[in-house]
PDB file of C-alpha atoms in Angstrom:
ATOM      1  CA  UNK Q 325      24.670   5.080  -4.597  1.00 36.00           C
ATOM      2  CA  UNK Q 326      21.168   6.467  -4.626  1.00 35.00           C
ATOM      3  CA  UNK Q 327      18.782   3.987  -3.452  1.00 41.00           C
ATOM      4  CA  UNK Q 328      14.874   3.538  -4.896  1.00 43.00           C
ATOM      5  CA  UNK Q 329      12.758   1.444  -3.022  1.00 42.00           C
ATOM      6  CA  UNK Q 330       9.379   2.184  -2.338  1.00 44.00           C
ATOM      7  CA  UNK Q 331       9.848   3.948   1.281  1.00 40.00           C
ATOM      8  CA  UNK Q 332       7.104   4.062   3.615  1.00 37.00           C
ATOM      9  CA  UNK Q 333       4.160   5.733   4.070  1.00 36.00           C
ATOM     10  CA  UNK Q 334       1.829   2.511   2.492  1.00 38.00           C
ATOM     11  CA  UNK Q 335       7.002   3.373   3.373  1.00 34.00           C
ATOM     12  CA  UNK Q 336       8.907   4.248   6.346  1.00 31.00           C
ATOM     13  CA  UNK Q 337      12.605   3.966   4.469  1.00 32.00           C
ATOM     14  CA  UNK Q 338      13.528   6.038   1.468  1.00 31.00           C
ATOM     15  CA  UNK Q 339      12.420   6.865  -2.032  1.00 34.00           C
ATOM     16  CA  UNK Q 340      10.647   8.494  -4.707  1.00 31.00           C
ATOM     17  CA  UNK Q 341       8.087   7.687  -7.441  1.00 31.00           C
ATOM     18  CA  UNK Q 342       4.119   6.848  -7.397  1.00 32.00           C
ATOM     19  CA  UNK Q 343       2.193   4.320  -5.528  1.00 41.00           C
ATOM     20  CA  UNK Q 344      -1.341   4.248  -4.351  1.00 46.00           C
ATOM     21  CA  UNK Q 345      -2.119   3.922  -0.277  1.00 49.00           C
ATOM     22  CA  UNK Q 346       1.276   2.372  -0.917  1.00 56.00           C
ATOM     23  CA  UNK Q 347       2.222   5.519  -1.980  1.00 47.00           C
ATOM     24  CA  UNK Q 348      -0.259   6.711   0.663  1.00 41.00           C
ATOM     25  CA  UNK Q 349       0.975   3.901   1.767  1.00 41.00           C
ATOM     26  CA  UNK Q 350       4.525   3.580   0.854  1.00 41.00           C
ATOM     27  CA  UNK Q 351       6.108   6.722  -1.193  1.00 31.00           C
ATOM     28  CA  UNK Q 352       5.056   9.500   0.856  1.00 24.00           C
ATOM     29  CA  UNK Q 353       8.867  10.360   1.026  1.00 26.00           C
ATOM     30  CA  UNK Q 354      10.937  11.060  -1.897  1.00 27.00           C
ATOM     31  CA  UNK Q 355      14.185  10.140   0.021  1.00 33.00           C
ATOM     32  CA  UNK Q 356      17.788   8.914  -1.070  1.00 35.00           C
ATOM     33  CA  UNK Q 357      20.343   7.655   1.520  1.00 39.00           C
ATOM     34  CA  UNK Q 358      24.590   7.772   1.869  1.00 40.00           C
ATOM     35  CA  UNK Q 359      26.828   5.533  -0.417  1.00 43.00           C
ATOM     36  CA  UNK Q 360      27.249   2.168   1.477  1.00 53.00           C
ATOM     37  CA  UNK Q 361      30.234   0.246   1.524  1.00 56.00           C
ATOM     38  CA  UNK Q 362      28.569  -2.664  -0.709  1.00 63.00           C
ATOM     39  CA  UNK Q 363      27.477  -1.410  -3.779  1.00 76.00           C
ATOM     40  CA  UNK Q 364      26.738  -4.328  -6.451  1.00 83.00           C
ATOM     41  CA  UNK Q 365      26.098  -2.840 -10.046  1.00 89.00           C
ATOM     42  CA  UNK Q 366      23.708  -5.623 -10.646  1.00 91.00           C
ATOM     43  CA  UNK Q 367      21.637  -4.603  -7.607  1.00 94.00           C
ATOM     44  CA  UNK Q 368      21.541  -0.941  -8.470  1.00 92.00           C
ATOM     45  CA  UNK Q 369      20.922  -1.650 -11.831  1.00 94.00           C
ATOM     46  CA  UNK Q 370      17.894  -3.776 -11.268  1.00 95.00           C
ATOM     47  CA  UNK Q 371      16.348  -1.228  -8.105  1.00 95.00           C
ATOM     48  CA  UNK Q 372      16.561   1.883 -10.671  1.00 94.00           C
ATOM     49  CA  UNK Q 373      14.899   0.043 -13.358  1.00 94.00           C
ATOM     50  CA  UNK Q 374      12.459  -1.207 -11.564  1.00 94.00           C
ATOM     51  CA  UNK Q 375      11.546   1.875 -10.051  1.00 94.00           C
ATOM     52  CA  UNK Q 376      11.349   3.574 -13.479  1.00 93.00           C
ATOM     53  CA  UNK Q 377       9.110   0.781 -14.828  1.00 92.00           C
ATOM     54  CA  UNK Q 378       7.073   0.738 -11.373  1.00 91.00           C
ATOM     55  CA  UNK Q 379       6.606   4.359 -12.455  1.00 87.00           C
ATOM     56  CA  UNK Q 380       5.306   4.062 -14.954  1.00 86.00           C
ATOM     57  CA  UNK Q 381       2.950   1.444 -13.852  1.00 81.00           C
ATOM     58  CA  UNK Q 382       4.142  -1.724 -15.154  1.00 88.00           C
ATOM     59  CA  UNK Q 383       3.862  -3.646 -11.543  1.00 89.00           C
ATOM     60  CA  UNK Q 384       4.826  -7.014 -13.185  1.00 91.00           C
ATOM     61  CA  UNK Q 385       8.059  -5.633 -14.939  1.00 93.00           C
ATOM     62  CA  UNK Q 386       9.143  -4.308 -11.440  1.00 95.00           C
ATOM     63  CA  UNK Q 387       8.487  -7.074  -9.137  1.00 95.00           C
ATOM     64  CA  UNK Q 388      10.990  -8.773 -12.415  1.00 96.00           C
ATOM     65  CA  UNK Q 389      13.927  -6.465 -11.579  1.00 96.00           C
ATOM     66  CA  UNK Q 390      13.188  -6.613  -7.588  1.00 97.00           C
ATOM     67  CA  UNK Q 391      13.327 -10.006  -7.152  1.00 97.00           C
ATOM     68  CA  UNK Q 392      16.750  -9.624  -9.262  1.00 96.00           C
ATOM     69  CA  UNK Q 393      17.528  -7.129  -6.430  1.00 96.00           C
ATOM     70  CA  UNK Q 394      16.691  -9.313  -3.738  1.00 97.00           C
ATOM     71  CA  UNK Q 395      18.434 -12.303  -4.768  1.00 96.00           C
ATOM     72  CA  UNK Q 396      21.753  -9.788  -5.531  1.00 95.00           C
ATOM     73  CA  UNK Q 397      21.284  -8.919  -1.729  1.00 95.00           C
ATOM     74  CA  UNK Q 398      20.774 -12.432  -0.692  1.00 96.00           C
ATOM     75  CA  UNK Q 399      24.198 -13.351  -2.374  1.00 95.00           C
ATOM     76  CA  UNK Q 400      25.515 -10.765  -0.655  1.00 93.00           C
ATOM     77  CA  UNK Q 401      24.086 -11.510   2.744  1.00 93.00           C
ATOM     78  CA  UNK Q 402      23.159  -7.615   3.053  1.00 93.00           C
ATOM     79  CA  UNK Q 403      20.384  -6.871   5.723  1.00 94.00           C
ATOM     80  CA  UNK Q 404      19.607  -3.787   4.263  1.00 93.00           C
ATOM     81  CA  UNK Q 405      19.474  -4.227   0.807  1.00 94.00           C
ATOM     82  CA  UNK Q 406      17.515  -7.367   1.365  1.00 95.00           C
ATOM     83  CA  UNK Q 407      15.004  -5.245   3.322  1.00 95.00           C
ATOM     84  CA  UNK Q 408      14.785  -2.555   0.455  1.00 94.00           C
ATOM     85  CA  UNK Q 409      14.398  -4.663  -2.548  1.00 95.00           C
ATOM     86  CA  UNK Q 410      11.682  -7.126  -0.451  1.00 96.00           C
ATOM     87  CA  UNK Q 411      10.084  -4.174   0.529  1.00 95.00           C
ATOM     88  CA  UNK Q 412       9.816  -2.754  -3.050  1.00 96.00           C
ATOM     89  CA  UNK Q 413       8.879  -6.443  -4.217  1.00 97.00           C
ATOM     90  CA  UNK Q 414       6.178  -7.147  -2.345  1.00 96.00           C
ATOM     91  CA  UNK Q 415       4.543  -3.381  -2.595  1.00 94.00           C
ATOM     92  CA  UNK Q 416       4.877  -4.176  -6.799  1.00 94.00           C
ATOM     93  CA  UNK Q 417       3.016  -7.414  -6.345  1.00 94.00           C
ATOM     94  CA  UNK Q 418       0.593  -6.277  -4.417  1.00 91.00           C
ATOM     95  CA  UNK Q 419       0.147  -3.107  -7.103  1.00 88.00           C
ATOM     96  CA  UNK Q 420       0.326  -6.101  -9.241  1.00 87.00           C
ATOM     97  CA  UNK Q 421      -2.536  -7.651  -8.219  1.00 86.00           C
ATOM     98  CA  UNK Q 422      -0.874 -10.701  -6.102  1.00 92.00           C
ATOM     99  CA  UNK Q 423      -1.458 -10.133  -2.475  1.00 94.00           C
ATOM    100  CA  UNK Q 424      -0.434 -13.631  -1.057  1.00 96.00           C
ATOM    101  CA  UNK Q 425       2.821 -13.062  -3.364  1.00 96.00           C
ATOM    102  CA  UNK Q 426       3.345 -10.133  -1.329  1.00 97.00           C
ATOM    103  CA  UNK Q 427       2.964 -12.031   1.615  1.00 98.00           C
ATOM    104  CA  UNK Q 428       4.875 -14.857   0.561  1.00 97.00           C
ATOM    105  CA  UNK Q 429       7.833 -12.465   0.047  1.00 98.00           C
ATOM    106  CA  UNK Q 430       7.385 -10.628   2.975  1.00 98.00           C
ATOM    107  CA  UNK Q 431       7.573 -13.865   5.661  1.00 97.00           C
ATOM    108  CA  UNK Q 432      10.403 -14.451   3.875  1.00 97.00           C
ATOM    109  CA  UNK Q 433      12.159 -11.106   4.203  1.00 97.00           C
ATOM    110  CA  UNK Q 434      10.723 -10.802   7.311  1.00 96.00           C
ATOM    111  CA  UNK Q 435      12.472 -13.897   8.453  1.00 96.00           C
ATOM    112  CA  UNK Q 436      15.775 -13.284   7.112  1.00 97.00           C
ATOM    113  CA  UNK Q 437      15.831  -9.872   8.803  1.00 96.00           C
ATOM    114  CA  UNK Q 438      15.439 -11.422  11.909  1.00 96.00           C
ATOM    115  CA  UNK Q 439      18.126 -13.884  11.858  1.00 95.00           C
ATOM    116  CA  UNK Q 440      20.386 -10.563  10.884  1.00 95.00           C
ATOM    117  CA  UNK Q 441      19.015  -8.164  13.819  1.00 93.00           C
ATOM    118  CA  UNK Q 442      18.001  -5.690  11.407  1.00 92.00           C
ATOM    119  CA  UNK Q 443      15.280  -3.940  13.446  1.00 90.00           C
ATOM    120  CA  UNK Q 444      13.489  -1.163  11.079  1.00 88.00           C
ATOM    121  CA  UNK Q 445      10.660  -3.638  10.307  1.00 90.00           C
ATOM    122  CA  UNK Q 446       7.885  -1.316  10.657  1.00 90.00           C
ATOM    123  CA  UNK Q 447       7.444  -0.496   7.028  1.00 91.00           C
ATOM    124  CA  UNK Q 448       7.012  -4.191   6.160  1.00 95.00           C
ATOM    125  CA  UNK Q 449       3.656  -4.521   8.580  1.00 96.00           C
ATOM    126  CA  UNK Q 450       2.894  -1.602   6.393  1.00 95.00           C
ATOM    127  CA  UNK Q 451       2.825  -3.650   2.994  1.00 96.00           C
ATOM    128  CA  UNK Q 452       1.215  -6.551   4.955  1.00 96.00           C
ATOM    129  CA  UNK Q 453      -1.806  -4.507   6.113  1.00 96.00           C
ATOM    130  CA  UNK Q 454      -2.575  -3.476   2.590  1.00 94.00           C
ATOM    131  CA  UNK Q 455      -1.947  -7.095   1.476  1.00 95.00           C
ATOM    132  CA  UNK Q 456      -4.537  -8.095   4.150  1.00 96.00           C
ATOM    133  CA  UNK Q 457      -6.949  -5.018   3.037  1.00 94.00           C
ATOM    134  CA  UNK Q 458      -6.844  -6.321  -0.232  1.00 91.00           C
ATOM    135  CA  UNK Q 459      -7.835 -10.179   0.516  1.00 93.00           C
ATOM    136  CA  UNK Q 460     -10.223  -8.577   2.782  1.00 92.00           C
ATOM    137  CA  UNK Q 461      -8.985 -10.169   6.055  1.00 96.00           C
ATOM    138  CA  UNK Q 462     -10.089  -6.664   8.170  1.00 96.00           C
ATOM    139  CA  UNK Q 463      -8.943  -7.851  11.579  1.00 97.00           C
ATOM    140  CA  UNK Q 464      -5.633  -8.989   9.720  1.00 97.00           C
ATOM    141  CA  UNK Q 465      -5.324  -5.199   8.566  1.00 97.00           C
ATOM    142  CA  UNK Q 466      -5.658  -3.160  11.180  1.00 97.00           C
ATOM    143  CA  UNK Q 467      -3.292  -5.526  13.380  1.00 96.00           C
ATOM    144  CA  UNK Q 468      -1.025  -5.085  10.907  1.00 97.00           C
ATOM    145  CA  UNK Q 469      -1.882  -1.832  10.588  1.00 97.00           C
ATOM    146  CA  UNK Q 470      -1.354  -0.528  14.340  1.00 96.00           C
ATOM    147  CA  UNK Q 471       2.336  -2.593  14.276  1.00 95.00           C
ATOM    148  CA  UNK Q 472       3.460  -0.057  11.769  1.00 95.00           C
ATOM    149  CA  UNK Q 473       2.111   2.856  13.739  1.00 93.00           C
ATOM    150  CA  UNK Q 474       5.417   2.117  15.787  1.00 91.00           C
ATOM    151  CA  UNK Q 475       7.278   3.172  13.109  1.00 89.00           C
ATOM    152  CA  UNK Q 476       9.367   6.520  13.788  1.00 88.00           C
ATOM    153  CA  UNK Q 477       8.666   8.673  10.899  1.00 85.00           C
ATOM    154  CA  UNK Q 478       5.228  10.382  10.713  1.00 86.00           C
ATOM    155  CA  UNK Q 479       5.066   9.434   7.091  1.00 87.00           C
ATOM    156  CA  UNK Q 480       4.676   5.844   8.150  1.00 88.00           C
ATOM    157  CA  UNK Q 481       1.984   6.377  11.017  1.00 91.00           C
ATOM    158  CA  UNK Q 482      -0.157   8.865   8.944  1.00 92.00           C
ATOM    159  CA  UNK Q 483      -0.266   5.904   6.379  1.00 93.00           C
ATOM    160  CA  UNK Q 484      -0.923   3.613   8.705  1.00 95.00           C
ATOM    161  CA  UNK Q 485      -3.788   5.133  10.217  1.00 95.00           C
ATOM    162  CA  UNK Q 486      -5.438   5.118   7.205  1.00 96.00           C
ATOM    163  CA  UNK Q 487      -5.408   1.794   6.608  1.00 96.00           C
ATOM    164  CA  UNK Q 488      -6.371   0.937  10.310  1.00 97.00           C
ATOM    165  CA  UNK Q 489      -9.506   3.614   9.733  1.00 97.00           C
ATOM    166  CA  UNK Q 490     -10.451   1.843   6.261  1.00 97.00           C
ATOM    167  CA  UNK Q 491     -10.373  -1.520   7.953  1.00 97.00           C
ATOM    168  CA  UNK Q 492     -12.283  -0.446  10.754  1.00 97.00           C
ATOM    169  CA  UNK Q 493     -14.457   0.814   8.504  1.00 97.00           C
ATOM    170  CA  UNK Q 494     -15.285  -2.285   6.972  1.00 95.00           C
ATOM    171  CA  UNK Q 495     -15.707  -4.383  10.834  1.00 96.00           C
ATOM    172  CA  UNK Q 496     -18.098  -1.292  11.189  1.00 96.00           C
ATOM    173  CA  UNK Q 497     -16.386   0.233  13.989  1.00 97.00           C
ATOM    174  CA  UNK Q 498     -17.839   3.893  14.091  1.00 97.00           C
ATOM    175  CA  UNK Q 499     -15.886   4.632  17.106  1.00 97.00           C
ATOM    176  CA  UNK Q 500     -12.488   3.492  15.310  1.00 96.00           C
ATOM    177  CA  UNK Q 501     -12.680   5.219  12.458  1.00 97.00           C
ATOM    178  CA  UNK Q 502     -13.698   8.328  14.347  1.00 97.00           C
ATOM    179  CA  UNK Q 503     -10.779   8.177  16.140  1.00 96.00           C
ATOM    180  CA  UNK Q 504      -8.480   7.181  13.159  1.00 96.00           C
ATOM    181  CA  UNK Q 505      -9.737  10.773  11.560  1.00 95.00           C
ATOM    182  CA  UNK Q 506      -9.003  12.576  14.596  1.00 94.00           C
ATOM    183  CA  UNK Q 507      -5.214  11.918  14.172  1.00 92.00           C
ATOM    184  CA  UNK Q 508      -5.567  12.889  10.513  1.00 88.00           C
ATOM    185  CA  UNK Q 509      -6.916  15.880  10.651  1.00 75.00           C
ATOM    186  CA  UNK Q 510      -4.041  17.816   9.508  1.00 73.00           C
ATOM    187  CA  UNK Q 511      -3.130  15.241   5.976  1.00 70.00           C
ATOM    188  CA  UNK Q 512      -3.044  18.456   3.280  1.00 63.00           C
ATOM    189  CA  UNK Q 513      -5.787  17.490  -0.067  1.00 63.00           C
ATOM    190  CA  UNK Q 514      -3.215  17.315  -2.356  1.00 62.00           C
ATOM    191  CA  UNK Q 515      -1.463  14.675  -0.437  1.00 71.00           C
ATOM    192  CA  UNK Q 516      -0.821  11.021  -1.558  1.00 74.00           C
ATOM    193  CA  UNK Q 517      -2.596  10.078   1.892  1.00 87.00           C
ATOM    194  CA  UNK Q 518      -5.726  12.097   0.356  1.00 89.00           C
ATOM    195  CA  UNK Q 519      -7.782   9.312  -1.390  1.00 92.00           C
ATOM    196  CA  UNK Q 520      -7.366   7.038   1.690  1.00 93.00           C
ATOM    197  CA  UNK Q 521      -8.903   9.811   3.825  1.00 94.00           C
ATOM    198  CA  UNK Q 522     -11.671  10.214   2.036  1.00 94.00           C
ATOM    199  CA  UNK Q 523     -12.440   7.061   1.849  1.00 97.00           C
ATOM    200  CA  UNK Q 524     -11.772   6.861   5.549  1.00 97.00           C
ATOM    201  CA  UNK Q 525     -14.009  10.104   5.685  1.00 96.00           C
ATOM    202  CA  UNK Q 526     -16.830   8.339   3.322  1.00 98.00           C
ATOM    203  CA  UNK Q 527     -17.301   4.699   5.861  1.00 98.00           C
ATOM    204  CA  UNK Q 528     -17.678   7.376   8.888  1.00 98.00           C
ATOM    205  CA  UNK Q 529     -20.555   8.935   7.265  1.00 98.00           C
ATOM    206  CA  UNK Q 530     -22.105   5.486   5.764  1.00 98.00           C
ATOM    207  CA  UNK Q 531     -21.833   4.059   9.625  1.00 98.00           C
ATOM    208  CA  UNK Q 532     -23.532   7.376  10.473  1.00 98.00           C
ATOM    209  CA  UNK Q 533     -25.956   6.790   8.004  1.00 98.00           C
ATOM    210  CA  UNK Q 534     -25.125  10.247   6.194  1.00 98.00           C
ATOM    211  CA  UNK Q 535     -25.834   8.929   2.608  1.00 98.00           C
ATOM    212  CA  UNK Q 536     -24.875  11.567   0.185  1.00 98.00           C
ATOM    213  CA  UNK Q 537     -21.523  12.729   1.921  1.00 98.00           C
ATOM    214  CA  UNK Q 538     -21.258   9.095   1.713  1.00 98.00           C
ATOM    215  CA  UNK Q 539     -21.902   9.165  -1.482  1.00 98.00           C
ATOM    216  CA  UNK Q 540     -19.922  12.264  -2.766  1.00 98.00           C
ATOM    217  CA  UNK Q 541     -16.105  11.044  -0.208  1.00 97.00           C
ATOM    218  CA  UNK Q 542     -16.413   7.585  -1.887  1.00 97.00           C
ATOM    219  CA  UNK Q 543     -16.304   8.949  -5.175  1.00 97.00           C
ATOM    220  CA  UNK Q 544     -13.923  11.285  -4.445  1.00 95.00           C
ATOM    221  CA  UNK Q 545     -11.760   8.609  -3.409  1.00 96.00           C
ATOM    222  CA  UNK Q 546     -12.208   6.294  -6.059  1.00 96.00           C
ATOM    223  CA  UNK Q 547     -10.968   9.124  -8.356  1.00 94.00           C
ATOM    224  CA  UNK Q 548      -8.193   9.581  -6.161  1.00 92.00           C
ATOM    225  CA  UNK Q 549      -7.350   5.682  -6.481  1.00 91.00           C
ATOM    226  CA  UNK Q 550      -7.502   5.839  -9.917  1.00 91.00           C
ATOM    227  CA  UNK Q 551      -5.147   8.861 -10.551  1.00 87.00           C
ATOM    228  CA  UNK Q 552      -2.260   6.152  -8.973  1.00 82.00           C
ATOM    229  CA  UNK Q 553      -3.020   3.612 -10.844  1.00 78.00           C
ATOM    230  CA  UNK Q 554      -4.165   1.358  -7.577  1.00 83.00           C
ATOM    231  CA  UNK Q 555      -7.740   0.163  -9.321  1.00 87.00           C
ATOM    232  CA  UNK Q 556      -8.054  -2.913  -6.750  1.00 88.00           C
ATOM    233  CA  UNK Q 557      -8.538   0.450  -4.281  1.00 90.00           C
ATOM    234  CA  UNK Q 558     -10.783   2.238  -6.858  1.00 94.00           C
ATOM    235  CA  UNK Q 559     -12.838  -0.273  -6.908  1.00 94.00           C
ATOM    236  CA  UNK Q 560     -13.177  -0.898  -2.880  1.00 95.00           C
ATOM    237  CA  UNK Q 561     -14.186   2.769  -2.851  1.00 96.00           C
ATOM    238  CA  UNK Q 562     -16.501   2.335  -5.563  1.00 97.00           C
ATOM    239  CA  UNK Q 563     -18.481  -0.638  -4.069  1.00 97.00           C
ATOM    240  CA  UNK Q 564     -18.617   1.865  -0.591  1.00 97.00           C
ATOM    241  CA  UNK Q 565     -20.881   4.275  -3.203  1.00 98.00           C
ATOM    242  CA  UNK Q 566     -22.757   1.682  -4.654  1.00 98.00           C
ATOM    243  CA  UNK Q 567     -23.705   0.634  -1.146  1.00 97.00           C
ATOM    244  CA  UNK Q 568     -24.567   4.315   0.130  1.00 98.00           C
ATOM    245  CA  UNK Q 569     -26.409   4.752  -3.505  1.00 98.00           C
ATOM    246  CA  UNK Q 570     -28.436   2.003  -2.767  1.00 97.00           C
ATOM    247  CA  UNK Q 571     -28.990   2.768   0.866  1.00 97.00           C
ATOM    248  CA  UNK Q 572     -30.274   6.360   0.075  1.00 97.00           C
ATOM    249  CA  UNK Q 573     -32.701   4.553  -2.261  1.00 97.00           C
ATOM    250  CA  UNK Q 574     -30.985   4.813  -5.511  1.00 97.00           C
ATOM    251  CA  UNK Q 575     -31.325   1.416  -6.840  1.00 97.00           C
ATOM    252  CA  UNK Q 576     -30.614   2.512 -10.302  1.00 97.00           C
ATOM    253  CA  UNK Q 577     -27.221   3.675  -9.498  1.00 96.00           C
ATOM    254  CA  UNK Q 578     -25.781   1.449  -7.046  1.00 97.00           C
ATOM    255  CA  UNK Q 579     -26.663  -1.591  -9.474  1.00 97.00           C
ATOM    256  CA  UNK Q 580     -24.941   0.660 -12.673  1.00 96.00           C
ATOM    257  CA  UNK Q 581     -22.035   1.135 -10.594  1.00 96.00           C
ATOM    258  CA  UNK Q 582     -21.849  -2.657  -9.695  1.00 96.00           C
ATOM    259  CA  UNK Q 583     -21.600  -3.315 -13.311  1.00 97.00           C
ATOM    260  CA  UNK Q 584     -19.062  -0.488 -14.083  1.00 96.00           C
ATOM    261  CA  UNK Q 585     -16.927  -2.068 -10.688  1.00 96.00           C
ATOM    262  CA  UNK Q 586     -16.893  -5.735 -12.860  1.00 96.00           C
ATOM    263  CA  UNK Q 587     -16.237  -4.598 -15.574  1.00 96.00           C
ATOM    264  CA  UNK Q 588     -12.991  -2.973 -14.101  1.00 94.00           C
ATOM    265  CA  UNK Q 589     -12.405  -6.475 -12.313  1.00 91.00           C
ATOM    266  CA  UNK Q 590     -12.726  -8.538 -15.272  1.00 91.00           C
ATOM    267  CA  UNK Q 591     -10.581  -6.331 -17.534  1.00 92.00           C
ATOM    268  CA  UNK Q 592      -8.145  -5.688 -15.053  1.00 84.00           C
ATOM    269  CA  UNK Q 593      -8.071  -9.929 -14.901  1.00 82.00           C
ATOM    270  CA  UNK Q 594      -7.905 -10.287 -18.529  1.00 84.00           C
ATOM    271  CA  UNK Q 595      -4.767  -8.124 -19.039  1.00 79.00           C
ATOM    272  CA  UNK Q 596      -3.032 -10.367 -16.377  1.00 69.00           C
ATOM    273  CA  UNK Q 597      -3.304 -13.137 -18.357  1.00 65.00           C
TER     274      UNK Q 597
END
C-alpha cells in the first residue's frame, strides 16, 4: 500500500506532493513506505484522494477525505495510520486557513499516540509551530519549533529551523536568527525550504537595519510563498517589505503594499465563505 501523507519537513514521515513551509515544512520528502498488515480500502482511498485534491490546492476538500482517514484509523485502533492521516489533517487545515483546527486535531492525535506508545511525534510539533506562526504566538513557535529539531531526519530539522529563525525574527532576536542561518547555509535555491530562508534571510537584515536587502529577500520570499499556494505566508513576508519600505523612507510603497496585503486577506476570507 503506498502511503500519502504530508511527511515532514513543515514532515518527518513519508510522502509526496506540494505544501508551503509545510512543504518547507512538511513535503520535503517524496517518500512511500512497505505494505502493512492492515490495509483498509476506505482509508487508502480517502489518503490518495486527498492528497490529489491537496495537490491541487483544494485544502478544504482534503482535510474532507483526512478526517475520513483518521476516523478509518480510529476504528481500527492503528497508531500509525492515526498519526499519518492527523498529520496530513491538520497540515490541510492549517493550508486551509484554520490554525486552531489544526491544533484541535493535533492534541487530539497527539493524545491518542500517547496512550499507544507510538513515539515518532516530532513531525507533529512541526505542524504545531506553523499553527502557532500563523496565530502569531512567536514564543509558541519556536518552542514548538526546537521540539521538532529532535526529529531524526534532516528534512525535519532543516524545516524546523526555519520556522524557529522566522519566529525569532519576529521577538527580534538578531542573535537567533543569525544562528538559525548558520545551520542553513547549505538549503540549495530551488529547494521547498527556499522561501522560508529568505524570509529568514530578509528579518536578519531588517534587525540589522539593512533596508533594501530587506527589501529585495522579503519579496523574494513572498513570491516564493505564493508559487505553493501558502498566501497566509505570502502575506507575512509581504508585511516584512512594507515595514523595511517604510523604514528606508518609502512611505508610498509600504502603504501600497498594505493595501495589496488586504486585499489578499479579504479575498482570501471571502472565498472561505
Amino acid at each position: 500500500m503506498k502511503r500519502a501523507f504530508h511527511c515532514s519537513a513543515l514532515s518527518a514521515v513519508t510522502l509526496s506532493g506540494r505544501l508551503g513551509i509545510l512543504c518547507s515544512l512538511a513535503v520535503l520528502a517524496g517518500c512511500g513506505s512497505a505494505r502493512q498488515p492492515w490495509n483498509d480500502p476506505h482509508y487508502e482511498d480517502a489518503m490518495e484522494t486527498g492528497r490529489s485534491v491537496f495537490d491541487l490546492g483544494q485544502m478544504g476538500q482534503a482535510a474532507g477525505q483526512y478526517r475520513l482517514a483518521l476516523q478509518r484509523a480510529f476504528i481500527a485502533d492503528d497508531a500509525r495510520e492515526i498519526h499519518d492521516a492527523g498529520f496530513n489533517l491538520a497540515t490541510a487545515e492549517l493550508r486551509a486557513g484554520n490554525p486552531q483546527g489544526a491544533l484541535k486535531t493535533l492534541d487530539r492525535v497527539e493524545q491518542a499516540l500517547i496512550l499507544r506508545h507510538w513515539p515518532l511525534r516530532a513531525d507533529l510539533h512541526l505542524v504545531r509551530a506553523a499553527a502557532y506562526l500563523k496565530l502569531g504566538n512567536w514564543e509558541g513557535a519556536c518552542q514548538q519549533a526546537r521540539l521538532a529539531q529532535k526529529a531524526p531526519d534532516p528534512a525535519t530539522v532543516s524545516a524546523a529551523l526555519v520556522m524557529e529563525g522566522l519566529a525569532e525574527g519576529q521577538l527580534g532576536d538578531l542573535q537567533g536568527v543569525t544562528a538559525v542561518l548558520a545551520q542553513l547555509q547549505h538549503v540549495p535555491e530551488g529547494s521547498v525550504l527556499a522561501a522560508g530562508v529568505q524570509e529568514v534571510q530578509a528579518l536578519q537584515a531588517y534587525l540589522s537595519h539593512q533596508w533594501m536587502a530587506a527589501i529585495t529577500l522579503a519579496g523574494k520570499a513572498a513570491a516564493g510563498w505564493r508559487t505553493e499556494f501558502d498566501y497566509g505566508d505570502m502575506r507575512r513576508a509581504l508585511s516584512l517589505e512594507a515595514r523595511a519600505l517604510d523604514a528606508s523612507g518609502d512611505t508610498a510603497g509600504a502603504a501600497r503594499l498594505q493595501t495589496v496585503i488586504e486585499a489578499s486577506r479579504n479575498a482570501e476570507a471571502a472565498s472561505q465563505k
